Short mmCIF file of C-alpha atoms in Angstrom, two decimals:
data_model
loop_
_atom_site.label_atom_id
_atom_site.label_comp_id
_atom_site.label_asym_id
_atom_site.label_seq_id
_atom_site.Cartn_x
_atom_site.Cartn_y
_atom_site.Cartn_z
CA UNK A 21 1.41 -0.68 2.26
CA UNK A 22 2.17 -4.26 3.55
CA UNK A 23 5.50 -5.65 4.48
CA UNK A 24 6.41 -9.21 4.90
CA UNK A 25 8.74 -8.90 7.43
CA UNK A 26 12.12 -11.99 7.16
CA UNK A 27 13.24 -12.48 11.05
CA UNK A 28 16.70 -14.81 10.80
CA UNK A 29 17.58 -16.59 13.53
CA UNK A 30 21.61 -17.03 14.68
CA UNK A 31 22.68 -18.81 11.65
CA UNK A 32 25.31 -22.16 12.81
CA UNK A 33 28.03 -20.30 10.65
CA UNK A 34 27.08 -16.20 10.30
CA UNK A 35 30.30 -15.55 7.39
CA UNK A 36 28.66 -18.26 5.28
CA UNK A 37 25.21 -16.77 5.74
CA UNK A 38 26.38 -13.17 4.85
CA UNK A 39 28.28 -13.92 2.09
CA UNK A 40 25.41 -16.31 0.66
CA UNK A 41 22.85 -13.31 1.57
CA UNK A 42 24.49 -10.93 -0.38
CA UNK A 43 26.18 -12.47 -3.25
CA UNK A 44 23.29 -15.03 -3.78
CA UNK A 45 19.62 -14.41 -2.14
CA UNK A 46 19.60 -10.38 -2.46
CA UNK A 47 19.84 -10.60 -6.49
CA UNK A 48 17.05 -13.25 -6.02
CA UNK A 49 14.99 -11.43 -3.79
CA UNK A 50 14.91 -8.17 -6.26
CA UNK A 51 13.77 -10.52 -8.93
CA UNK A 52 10.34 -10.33 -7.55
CA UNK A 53 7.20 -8.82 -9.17
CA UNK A 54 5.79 -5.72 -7.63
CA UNK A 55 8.72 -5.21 -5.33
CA UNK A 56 7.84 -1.70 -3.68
CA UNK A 57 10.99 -1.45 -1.37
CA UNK A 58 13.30 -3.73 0.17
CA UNK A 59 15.69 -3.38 3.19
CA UNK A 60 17.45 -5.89 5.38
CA UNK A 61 20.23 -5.62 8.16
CA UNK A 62 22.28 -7.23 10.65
CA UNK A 63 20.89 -6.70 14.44
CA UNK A 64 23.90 -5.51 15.65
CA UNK A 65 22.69 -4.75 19.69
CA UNK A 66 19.67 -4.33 21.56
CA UNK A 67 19.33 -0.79 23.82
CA UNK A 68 19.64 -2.69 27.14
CA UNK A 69 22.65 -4.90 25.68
CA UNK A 70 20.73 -8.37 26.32
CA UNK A 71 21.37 -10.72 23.23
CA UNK A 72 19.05 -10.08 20.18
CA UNK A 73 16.66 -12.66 19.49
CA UNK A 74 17.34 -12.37 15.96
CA UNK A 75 20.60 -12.50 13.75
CA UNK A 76 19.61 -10.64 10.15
CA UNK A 77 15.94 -8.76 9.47
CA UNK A 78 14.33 -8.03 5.95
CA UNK A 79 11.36 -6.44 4.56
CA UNK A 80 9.95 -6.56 1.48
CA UNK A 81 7.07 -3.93 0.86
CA UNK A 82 4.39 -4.53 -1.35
CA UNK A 83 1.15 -1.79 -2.15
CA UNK A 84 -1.19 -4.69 -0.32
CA UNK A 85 -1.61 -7.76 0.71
CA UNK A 86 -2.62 -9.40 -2.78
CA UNK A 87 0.15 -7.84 -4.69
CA UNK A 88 2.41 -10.03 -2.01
CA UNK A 89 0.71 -12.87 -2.10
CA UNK A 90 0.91 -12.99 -6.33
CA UNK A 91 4.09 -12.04 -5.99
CA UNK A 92 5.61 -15.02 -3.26
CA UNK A 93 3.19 -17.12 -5.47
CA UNK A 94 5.04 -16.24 -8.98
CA UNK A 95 8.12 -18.32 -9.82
CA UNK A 96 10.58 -15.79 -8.94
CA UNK A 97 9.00 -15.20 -5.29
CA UNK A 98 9.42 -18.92 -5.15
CA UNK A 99 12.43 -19.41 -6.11
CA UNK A 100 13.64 -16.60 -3.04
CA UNK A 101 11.64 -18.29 -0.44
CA UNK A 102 13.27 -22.04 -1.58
CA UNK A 103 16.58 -20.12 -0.92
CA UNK A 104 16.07 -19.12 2.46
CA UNK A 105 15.86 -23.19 3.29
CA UNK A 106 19.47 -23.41 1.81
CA UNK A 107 21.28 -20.69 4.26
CA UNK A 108 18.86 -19.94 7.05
CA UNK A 109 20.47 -22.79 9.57
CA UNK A 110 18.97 -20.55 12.71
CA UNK A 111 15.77 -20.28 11.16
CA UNK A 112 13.02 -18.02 9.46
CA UNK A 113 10.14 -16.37 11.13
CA UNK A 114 7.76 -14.42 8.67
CA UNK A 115 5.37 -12.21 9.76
CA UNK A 116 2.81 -9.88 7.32
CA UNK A 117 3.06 -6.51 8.79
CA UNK A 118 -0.18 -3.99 7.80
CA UNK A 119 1.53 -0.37 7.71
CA UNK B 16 21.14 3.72 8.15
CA UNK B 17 20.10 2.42 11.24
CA UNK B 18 16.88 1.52 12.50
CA UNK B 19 15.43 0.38 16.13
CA UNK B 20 12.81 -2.43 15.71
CA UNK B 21 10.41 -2.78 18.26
CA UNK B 22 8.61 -6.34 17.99
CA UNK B 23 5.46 -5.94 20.29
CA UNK B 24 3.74 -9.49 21.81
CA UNK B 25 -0.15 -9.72 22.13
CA UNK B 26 -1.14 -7.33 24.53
CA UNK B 27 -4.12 -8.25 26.76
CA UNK B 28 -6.39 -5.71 25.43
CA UNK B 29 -5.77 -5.38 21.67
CA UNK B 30 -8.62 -2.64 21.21
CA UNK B 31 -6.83 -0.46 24.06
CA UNK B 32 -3.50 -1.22 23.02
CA UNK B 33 -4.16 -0.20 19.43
CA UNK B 34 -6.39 3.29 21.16
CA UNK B 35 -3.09 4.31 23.15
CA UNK B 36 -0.92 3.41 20.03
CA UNK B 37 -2.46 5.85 17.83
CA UNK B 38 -3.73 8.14 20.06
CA UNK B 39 -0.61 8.65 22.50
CA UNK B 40 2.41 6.58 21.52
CA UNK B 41 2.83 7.99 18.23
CA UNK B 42 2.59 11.52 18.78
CA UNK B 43 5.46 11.04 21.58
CA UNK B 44 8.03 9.16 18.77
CA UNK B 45 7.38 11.87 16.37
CA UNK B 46 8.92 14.10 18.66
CA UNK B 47 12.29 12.18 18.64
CA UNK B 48 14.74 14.22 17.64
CA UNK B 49 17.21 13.33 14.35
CA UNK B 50 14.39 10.90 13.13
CA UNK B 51 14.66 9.62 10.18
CA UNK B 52 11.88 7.86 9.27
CA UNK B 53 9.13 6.29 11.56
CA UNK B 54 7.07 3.31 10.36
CA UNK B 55 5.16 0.86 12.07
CA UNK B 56 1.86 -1.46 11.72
CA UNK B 57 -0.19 -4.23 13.30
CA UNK B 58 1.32 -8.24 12.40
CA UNK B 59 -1.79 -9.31 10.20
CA UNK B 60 -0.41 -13.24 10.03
CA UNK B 61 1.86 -14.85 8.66
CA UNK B 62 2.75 -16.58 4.41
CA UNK B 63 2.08 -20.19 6.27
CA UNK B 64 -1.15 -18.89 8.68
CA UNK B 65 1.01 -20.40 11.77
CA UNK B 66 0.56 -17.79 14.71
CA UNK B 67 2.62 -14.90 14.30
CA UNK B 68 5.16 -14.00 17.35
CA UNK B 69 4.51 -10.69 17.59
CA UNK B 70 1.37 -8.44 17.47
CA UNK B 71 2.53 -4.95 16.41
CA UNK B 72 5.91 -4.06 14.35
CA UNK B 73 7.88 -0.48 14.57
CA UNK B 74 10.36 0.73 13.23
CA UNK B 75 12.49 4.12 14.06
CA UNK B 76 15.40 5.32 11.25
CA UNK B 77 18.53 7.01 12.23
CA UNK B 78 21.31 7.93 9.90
CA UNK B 79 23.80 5.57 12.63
CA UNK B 80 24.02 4.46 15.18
CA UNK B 81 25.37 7.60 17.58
CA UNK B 82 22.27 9.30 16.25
CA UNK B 83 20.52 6.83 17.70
CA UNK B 84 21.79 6.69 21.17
CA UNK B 85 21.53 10.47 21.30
CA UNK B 86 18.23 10.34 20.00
CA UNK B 87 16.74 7.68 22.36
CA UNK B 88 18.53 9.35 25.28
CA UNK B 89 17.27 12.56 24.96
CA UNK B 90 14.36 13.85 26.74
CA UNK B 91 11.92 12.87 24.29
CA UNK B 92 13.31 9.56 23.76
CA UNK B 93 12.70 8.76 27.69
CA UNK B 94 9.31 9.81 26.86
CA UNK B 95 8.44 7.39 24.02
CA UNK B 96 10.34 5.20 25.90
CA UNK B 97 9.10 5.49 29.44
CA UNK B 98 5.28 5.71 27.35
CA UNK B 99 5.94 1.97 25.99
CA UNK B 100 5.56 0.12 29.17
CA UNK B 101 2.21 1.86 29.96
CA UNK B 102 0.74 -0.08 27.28
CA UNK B 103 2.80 -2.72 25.93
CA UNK B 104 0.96 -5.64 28.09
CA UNK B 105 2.57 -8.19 25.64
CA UNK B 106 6.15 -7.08 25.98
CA UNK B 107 8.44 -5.48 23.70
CA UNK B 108 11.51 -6.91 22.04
CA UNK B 109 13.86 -3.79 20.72
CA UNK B 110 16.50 -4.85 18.64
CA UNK B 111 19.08 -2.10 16.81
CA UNK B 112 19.75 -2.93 13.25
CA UNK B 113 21.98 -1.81 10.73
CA UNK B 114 21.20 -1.36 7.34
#
């Protein structure tokens, strides 16, 4: 399985991002092909208590690394990833994780 | 749900890093008690090909966050725990996340 892994930084105003999250990008993100399993949360703490580096994570699992690239590549993949430039104000760092 | 992400930087010996992973690391976080699920895999790159930020991804379920706590405080949680910095050259960012 591969995950691309969605690493949000601390959004400039964190009620508008959750409520645009939820009400808006979730229903786009399930709108994508091949969609194995997807999961996000807040980062609520770190073990130590030292600020988290990031403010939201998601993962979206595919069966391997070409089914995610076809499926970012297909319209509705697109149309998630143009989103994230409309609510991410603290930034987006994606990473392809190989599980 | 819950999970504890641990974001692992480039270690200075990949090969031995990934050796200890497999070998020793994992066998220690199966042992955790009240977990959930346990995933984890090596950063392959990233949708853009920038450099990715981290080298290795993990992941540790929990049904909340007291399970958690309990969990990473018990004696096998100190083990995975006090295990990490024997290998993790690169660092580790943990970060608790709720789901």
């Amino acid at each position: 399985m591969v995950k691309l892994v969605v690493a949000y930084g601390q959004p400039e105003d964190p009620a508008g991002f959750d409520e645009h999250y939820v009400s808006r990008h979730i229903p786009l993100v399930e709108k994508i092909p091949n969609l194995r399993r997807f999961e996000s949360g807040k980062v609520v703490g770190t073990p130590d208590g030292s600020a988290p580096p990031f403010y939201y994570l998601a993962e979206l699992s595919f069966d391997d690394v070409e089914q995610l690239q076809a499926a970012m590549g297909s319209p509705e993949g697109e149309a998630a990833g143009a989103d994230v430039a409309t609510f991410a104000s603290g930034g987006a760092t994606l990473m392809i994780a190989q599980t």
